[in-house]
mmCIF file of C-alpha atoms in Angstrom:
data_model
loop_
_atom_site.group_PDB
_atom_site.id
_atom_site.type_symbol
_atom_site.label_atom_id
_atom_site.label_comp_id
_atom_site.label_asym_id
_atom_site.label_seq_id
_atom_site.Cartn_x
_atom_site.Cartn_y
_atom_site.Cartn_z
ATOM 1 C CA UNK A 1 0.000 0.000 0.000
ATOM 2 C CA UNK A 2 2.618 2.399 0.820
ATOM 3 C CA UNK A 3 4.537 1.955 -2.452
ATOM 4 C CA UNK A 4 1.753 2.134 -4.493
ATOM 5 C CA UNK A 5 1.318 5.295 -2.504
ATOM 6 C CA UNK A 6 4.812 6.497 -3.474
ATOM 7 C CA UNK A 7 4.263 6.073 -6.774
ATOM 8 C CA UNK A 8 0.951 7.825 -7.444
ATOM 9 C CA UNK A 9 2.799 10.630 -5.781
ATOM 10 C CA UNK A 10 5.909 10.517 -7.995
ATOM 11 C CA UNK A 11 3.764 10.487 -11.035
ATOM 12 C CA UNK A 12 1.623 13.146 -9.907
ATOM 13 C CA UNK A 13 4.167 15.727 -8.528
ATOM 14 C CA UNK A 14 5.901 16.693 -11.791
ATOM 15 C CA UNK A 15 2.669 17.321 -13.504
ATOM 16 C CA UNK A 16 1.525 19.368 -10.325
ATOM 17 C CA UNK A 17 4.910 21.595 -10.633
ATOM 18 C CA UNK A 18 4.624 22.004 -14.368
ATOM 19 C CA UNK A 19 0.686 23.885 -13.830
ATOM 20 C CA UNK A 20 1.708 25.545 -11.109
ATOM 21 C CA UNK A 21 4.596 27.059 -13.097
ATOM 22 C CA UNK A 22 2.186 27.269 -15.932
ATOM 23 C CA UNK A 23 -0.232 29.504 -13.658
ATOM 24 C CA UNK A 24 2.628 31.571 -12.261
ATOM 25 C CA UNK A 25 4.149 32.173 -15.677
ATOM 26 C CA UNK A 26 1.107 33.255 -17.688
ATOM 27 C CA UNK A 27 -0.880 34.675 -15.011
ATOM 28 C CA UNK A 28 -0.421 38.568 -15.990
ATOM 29 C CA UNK A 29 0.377 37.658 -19.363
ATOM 30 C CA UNK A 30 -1.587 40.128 -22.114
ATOM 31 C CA UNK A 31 -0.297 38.533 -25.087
ATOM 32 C CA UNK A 32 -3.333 37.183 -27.206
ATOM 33 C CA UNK A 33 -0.911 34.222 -28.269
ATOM 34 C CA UNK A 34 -0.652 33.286 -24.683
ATOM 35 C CA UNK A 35 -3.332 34.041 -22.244
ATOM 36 C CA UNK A 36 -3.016 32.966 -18.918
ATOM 37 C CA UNK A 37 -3.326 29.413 -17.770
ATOM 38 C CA UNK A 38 -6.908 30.459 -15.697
ATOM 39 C CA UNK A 39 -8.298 31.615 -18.736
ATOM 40 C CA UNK A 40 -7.356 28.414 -20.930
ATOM 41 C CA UNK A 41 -8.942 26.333 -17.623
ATOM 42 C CA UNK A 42 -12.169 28.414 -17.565
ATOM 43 C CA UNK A 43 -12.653 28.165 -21.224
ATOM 44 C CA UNK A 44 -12.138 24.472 -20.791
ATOM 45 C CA UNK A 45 -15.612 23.154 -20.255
ATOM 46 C CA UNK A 46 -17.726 25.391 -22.826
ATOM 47 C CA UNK A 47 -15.565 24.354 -25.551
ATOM 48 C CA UNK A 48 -15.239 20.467 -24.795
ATOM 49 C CA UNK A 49 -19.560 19.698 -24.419
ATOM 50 C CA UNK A 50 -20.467 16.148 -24.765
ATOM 51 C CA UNK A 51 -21.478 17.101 -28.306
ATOM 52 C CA UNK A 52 -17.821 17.703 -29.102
ATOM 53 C CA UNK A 53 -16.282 14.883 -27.175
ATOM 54 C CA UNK A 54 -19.165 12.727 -29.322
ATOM 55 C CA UNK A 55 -18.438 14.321 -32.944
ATOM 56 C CA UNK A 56 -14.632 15.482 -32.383
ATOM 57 C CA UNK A 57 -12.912 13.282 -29.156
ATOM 58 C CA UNK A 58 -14.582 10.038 -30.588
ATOM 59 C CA UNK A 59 -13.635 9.948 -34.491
ATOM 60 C CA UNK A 60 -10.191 10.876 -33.449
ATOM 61 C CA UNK A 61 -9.815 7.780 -31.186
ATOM 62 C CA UNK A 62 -11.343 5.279 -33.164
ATOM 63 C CA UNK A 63 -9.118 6.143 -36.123
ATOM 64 C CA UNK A 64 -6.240 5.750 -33.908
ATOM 65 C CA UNK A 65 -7.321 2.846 -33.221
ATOM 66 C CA UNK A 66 -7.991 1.474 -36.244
ATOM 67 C CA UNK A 67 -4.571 2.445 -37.541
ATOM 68 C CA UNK A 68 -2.418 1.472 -34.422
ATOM 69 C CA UNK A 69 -3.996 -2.225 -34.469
ATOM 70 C CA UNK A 70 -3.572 -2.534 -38.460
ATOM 71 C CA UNK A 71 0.087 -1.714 -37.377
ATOM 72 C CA UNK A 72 0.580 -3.772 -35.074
ATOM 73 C CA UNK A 73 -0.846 -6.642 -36.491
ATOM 74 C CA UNK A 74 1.227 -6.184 -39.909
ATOM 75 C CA UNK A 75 4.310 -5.192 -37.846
ATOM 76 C CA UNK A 76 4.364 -8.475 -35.845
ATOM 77 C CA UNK A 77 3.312 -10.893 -38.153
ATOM 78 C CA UNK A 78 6.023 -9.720 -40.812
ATOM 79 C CA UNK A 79 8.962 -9.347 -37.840
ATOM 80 C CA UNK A 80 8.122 -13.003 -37.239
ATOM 81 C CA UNK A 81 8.407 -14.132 -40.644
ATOM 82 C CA UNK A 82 11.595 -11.821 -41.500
ATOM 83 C CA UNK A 83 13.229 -12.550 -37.859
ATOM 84 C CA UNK A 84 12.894 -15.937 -38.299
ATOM 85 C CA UNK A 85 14.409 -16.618 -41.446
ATOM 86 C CA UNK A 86 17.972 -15.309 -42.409
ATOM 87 C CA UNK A 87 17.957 -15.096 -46.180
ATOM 88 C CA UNK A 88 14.599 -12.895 -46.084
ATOM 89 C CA UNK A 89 16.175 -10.272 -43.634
ATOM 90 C CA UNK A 90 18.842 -10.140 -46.037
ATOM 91 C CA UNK A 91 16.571 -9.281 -48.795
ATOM 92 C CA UNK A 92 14.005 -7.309 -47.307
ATOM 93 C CA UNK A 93 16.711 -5.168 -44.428
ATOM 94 C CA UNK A 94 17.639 -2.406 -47.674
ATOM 95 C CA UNK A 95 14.149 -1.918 -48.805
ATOM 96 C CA UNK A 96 13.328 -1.576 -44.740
ATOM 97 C CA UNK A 97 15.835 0.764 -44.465
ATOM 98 C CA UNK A 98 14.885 2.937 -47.328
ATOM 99 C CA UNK A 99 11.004 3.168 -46.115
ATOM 100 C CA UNK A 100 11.746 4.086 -42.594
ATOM 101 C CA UNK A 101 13.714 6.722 -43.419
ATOM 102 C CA UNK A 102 10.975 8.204 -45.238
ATOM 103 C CA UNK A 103 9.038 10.273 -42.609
ATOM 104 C CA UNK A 104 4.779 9.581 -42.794
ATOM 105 C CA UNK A 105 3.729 13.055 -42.898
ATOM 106 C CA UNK A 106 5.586 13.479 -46.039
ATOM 107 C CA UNK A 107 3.526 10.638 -47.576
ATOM 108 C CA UNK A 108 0.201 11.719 -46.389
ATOM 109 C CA UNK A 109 -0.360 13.950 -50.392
ATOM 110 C CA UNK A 110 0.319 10.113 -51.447
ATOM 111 C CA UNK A 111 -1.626 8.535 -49.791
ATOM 112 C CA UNK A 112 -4.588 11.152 -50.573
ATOM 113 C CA UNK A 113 -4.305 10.448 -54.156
ATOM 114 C CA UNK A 114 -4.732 6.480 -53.773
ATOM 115 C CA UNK A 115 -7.266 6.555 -50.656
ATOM 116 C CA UNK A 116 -8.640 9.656 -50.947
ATOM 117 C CA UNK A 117 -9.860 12.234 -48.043
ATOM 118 C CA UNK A 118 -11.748 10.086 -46.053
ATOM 119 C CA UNK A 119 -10.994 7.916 -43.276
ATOM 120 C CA UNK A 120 -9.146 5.452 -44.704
ATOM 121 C CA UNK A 121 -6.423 7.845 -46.136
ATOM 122 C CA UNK A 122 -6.292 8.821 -41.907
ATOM 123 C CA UNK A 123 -5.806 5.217 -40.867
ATOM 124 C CA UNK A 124 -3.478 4.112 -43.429
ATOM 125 C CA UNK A 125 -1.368 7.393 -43.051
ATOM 126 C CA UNK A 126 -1.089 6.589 -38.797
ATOM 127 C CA UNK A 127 -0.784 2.775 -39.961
ATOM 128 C CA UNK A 128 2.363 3.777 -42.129
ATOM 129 C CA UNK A 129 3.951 5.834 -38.914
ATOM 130 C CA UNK A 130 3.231 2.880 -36.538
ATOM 131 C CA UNK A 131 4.250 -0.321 -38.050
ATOM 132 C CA UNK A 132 8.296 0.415 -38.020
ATOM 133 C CA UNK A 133 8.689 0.390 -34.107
ATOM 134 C CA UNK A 134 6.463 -2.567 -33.933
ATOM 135 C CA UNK A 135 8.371 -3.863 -36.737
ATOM 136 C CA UNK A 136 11.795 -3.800 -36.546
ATOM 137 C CA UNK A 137 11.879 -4.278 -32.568
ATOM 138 C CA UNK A 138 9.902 -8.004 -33.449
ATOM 139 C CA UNK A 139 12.625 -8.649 -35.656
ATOM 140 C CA UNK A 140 15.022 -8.019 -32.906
ATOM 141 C CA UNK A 141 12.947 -9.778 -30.400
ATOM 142 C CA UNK A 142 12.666 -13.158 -32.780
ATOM 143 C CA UNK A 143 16.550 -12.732 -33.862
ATOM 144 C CA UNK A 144 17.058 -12.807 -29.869
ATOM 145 C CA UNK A 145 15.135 -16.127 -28.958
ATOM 146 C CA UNK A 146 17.832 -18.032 -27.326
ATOM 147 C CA UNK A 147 19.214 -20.913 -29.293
ATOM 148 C CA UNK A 148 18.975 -23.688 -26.380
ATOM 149 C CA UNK A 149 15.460 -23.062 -26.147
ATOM 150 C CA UNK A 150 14.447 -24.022 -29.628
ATOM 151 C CA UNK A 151 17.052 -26.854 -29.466
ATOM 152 C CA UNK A 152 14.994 -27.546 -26.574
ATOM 153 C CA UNK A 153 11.612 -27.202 -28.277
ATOM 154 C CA UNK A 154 12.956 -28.724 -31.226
ATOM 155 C CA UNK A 155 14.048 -32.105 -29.333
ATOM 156 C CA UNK A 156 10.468 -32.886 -27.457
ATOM 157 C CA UNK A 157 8.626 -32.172 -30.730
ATOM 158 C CA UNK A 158 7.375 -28.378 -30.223
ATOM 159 C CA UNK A 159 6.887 -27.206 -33.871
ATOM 160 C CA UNK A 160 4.794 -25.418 -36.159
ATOM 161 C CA UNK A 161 1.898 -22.966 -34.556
ATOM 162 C CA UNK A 162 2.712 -24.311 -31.013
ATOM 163 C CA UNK A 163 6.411 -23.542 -31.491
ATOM 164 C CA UNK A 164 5.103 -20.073 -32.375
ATOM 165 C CA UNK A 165 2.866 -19.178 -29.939
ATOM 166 C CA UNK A 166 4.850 -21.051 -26.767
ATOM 167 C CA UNK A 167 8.196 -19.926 -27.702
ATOM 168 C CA UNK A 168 8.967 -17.604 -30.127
ATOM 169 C CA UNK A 169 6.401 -14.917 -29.745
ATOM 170 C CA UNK A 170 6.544 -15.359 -26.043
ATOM 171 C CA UNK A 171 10.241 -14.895 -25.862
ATOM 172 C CA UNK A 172 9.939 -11.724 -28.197
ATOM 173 C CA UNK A 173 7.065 -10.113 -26.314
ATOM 174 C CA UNK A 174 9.263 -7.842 -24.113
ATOM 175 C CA UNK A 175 10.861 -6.685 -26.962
ATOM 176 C CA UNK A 176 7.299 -6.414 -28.997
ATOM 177 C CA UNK A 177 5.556 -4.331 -26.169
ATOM 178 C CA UNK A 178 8.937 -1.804 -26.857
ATOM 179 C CA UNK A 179 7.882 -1.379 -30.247
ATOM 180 C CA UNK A 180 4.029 -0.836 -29.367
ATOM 181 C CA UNK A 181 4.921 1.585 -26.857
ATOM 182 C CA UNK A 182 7.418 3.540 -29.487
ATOM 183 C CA UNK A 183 4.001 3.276 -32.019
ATOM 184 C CA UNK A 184 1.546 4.201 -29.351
ATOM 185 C CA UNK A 185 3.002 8.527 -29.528
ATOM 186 C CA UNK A 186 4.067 8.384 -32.927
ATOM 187 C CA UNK A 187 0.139 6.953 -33.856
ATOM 188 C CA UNK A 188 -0.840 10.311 -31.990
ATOM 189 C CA UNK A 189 0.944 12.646 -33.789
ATOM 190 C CA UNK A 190 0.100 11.366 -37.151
ATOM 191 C CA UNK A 191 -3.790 11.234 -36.188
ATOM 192 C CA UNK A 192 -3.297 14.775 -35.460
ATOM 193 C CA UNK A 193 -1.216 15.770 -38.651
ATOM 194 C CA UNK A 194 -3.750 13.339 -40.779
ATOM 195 C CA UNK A 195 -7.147 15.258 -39.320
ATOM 196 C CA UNK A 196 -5.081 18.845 -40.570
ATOM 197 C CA UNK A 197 -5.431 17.923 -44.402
ATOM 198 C CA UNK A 198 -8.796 17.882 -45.938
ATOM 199 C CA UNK A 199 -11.250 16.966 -42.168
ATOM 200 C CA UNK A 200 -14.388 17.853 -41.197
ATOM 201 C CA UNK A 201 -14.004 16.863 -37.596
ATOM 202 C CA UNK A 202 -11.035 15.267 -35.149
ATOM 203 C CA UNK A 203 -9.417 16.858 -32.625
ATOM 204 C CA UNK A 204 -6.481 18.460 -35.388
ATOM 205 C CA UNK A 205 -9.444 19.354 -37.512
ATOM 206 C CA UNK A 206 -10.399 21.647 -34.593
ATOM 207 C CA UNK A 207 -7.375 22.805 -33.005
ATOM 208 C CA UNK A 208 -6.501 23.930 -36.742
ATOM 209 C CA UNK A 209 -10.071 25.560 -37.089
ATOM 210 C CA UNK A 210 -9.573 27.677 -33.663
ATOM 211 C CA UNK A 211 -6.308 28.649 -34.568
ATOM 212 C CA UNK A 212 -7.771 29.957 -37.818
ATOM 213 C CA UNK A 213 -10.585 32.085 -36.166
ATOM 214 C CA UNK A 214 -8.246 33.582 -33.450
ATOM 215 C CA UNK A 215 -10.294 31.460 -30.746
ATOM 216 C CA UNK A 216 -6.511 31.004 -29.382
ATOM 217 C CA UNK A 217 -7.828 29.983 -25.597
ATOM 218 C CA UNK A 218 -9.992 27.632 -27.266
ATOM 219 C CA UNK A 219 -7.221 26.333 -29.405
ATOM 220 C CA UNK A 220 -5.424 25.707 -26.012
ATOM 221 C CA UNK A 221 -7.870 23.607 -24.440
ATOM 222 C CA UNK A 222 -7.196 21.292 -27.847
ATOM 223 C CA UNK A 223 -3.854 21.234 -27.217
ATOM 224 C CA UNK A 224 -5.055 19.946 -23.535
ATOM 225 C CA UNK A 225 -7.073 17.263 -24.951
ATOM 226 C CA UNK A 226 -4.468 15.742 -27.100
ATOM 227 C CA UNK A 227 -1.856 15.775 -23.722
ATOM 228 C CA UNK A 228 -5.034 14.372 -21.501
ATOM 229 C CA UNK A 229 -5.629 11.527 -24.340
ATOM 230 C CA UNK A 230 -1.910 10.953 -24.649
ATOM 231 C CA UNK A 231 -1.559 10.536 -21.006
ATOM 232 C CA UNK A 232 -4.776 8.199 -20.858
ATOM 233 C CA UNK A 233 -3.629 6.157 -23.418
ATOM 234 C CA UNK A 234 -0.601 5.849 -22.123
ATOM 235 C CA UNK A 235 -1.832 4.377 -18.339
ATOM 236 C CA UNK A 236 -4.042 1.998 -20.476
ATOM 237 C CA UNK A 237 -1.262 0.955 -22.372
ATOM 238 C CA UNK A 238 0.705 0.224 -18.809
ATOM 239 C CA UNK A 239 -2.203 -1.910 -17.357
ATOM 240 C CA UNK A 240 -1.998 -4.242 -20.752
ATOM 241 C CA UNK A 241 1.409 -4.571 -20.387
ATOM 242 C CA UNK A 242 1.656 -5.218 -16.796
ATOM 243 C CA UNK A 243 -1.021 -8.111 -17.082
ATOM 244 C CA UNK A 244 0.691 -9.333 -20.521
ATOM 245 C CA UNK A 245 4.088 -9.430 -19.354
ATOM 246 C CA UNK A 246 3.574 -10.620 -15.526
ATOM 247 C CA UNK A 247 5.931 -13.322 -15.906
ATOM 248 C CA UNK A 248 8.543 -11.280 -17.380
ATOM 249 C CA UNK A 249 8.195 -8.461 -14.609
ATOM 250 C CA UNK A 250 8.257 -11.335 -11.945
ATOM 251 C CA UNK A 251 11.396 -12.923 -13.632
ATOM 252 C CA UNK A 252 13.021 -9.474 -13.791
ATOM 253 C CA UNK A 253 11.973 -8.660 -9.583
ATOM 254 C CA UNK A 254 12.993 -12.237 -8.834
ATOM 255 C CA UNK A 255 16.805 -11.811 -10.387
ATOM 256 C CA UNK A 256 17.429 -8.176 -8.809
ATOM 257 C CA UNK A 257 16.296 -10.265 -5.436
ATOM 258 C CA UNK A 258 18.429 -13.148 -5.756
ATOM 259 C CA UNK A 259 22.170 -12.575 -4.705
#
């Protein structure tokens, strides 16, 4: 009880210091660009209604979701297949090379022409950000399965989808919940960047549209929205991985434990 009071306290008292500097900093400000933190805060709760959670909050999340599990779902199932087998890393590790370096933003004209304005040019455009991350660390995490172990699986007959599932994926999975992490901020930004090129609603869509009309407090309490749903996400994302990876957390507390 008292460490999980510790650490509610830890995670609490930066954010706490960073308002309260907020507050302090901006309170007398006059500049139209940056009103005062009390301002932003009152404006708050007229601007974000039910309504706009419902038409603005809700498209936004469930095209980040779309496009983070079509990424991870590609990114895994490909870092199997190329982790696992030597001669198509060798072929595919230039062409993944090139790709990543191209950054997803840039591609987002692209990707308008082929999937038009629509949805689907949002998802595949945060799909295209996320996969790498979730990529390339399940390549690592599949090149890293130690040896003995499948010798080990190998002798008493563990092959095919068992194999898989019991061993290779498992093993991996530390290094898999890396990459999903990595994805998890990058799939945020690019939902955002996607919603400022041809939207009609989506929380860039209306951070761009208050910028536009010089509603700059409003605009603000966007930019609050996006760091609330970042940090939301980001707890959720803990919980999954605490419950996924229980064994590996317990393997990890029993080894610091042990002299």
């Amino acid at each position: 009880m008292k460490r999980t009071l510790l650490r509610v306290l830890f995670a609490v008292a930066l954010p706490a210091v960073l308002v309260a500097l907020w507050w302090l900093a901006s309170d007398g400000s006059t500049d139209v660009y940056w009103p005062p933190l009390r301002t932003i805060l009152k404006t708050f709760p007229d601007v974000w209604t039910g309504d706009r959670l419902k038409t603005d909050v809700l498209p936004s999340v469930l095209r980040l979701a779309a496009g983070y599990a079509t990424a991870a779902v590609v990114g895994v199932a490909l870092g199997t297949v190329i982790g696992s087998y030597r001669r198509v890393r060798a072929v595919c590790e230039p062409v993944l090379e090139f790709l990543r370096a191209v950054p997803p933003p840039v591609l987002v004209p692209v990707i308008m022409l082929f999937a038009g304005i629509g949805d689907t040019m949002k998802i595949v455009v945060i799909a295209s950000g996320c996969v790498w991350p979730v990529l390339l660390n399940t390549v690592e995490g599949v090149r890293a399965v130690d040896p003995v172990m499948k010798e080990t699986a190998l002798s008493y007959g563990v092959t095919g989808v068992a194999r898989l599932r019991t061993l290779v994926l498992r093993s991996a999975s530390p290094q898999i919940f890396a990459g999903l992490r990595q994805a998890l901020s990058i799939g945020i930004i690019l939902m955002v960047i996607s919603e400022m090129f041809a939207a009609t609603d989506g929380l860039g869509y209306t951070v761009v549209q208050f910028q536009r009309s010089f509603a700059i407090p409003d605009m603000w309490t966007g930019i609050l929205v996006l760091g609330l749903l970042g940090f939301l996400l980001s707890v959720v994302f803990q919980v999954v991985e605490r419950r996924v990876l229980g064994w590996y957390h317990g393997l990890r507390a029993a080894s610091r434990r042990s002299p």
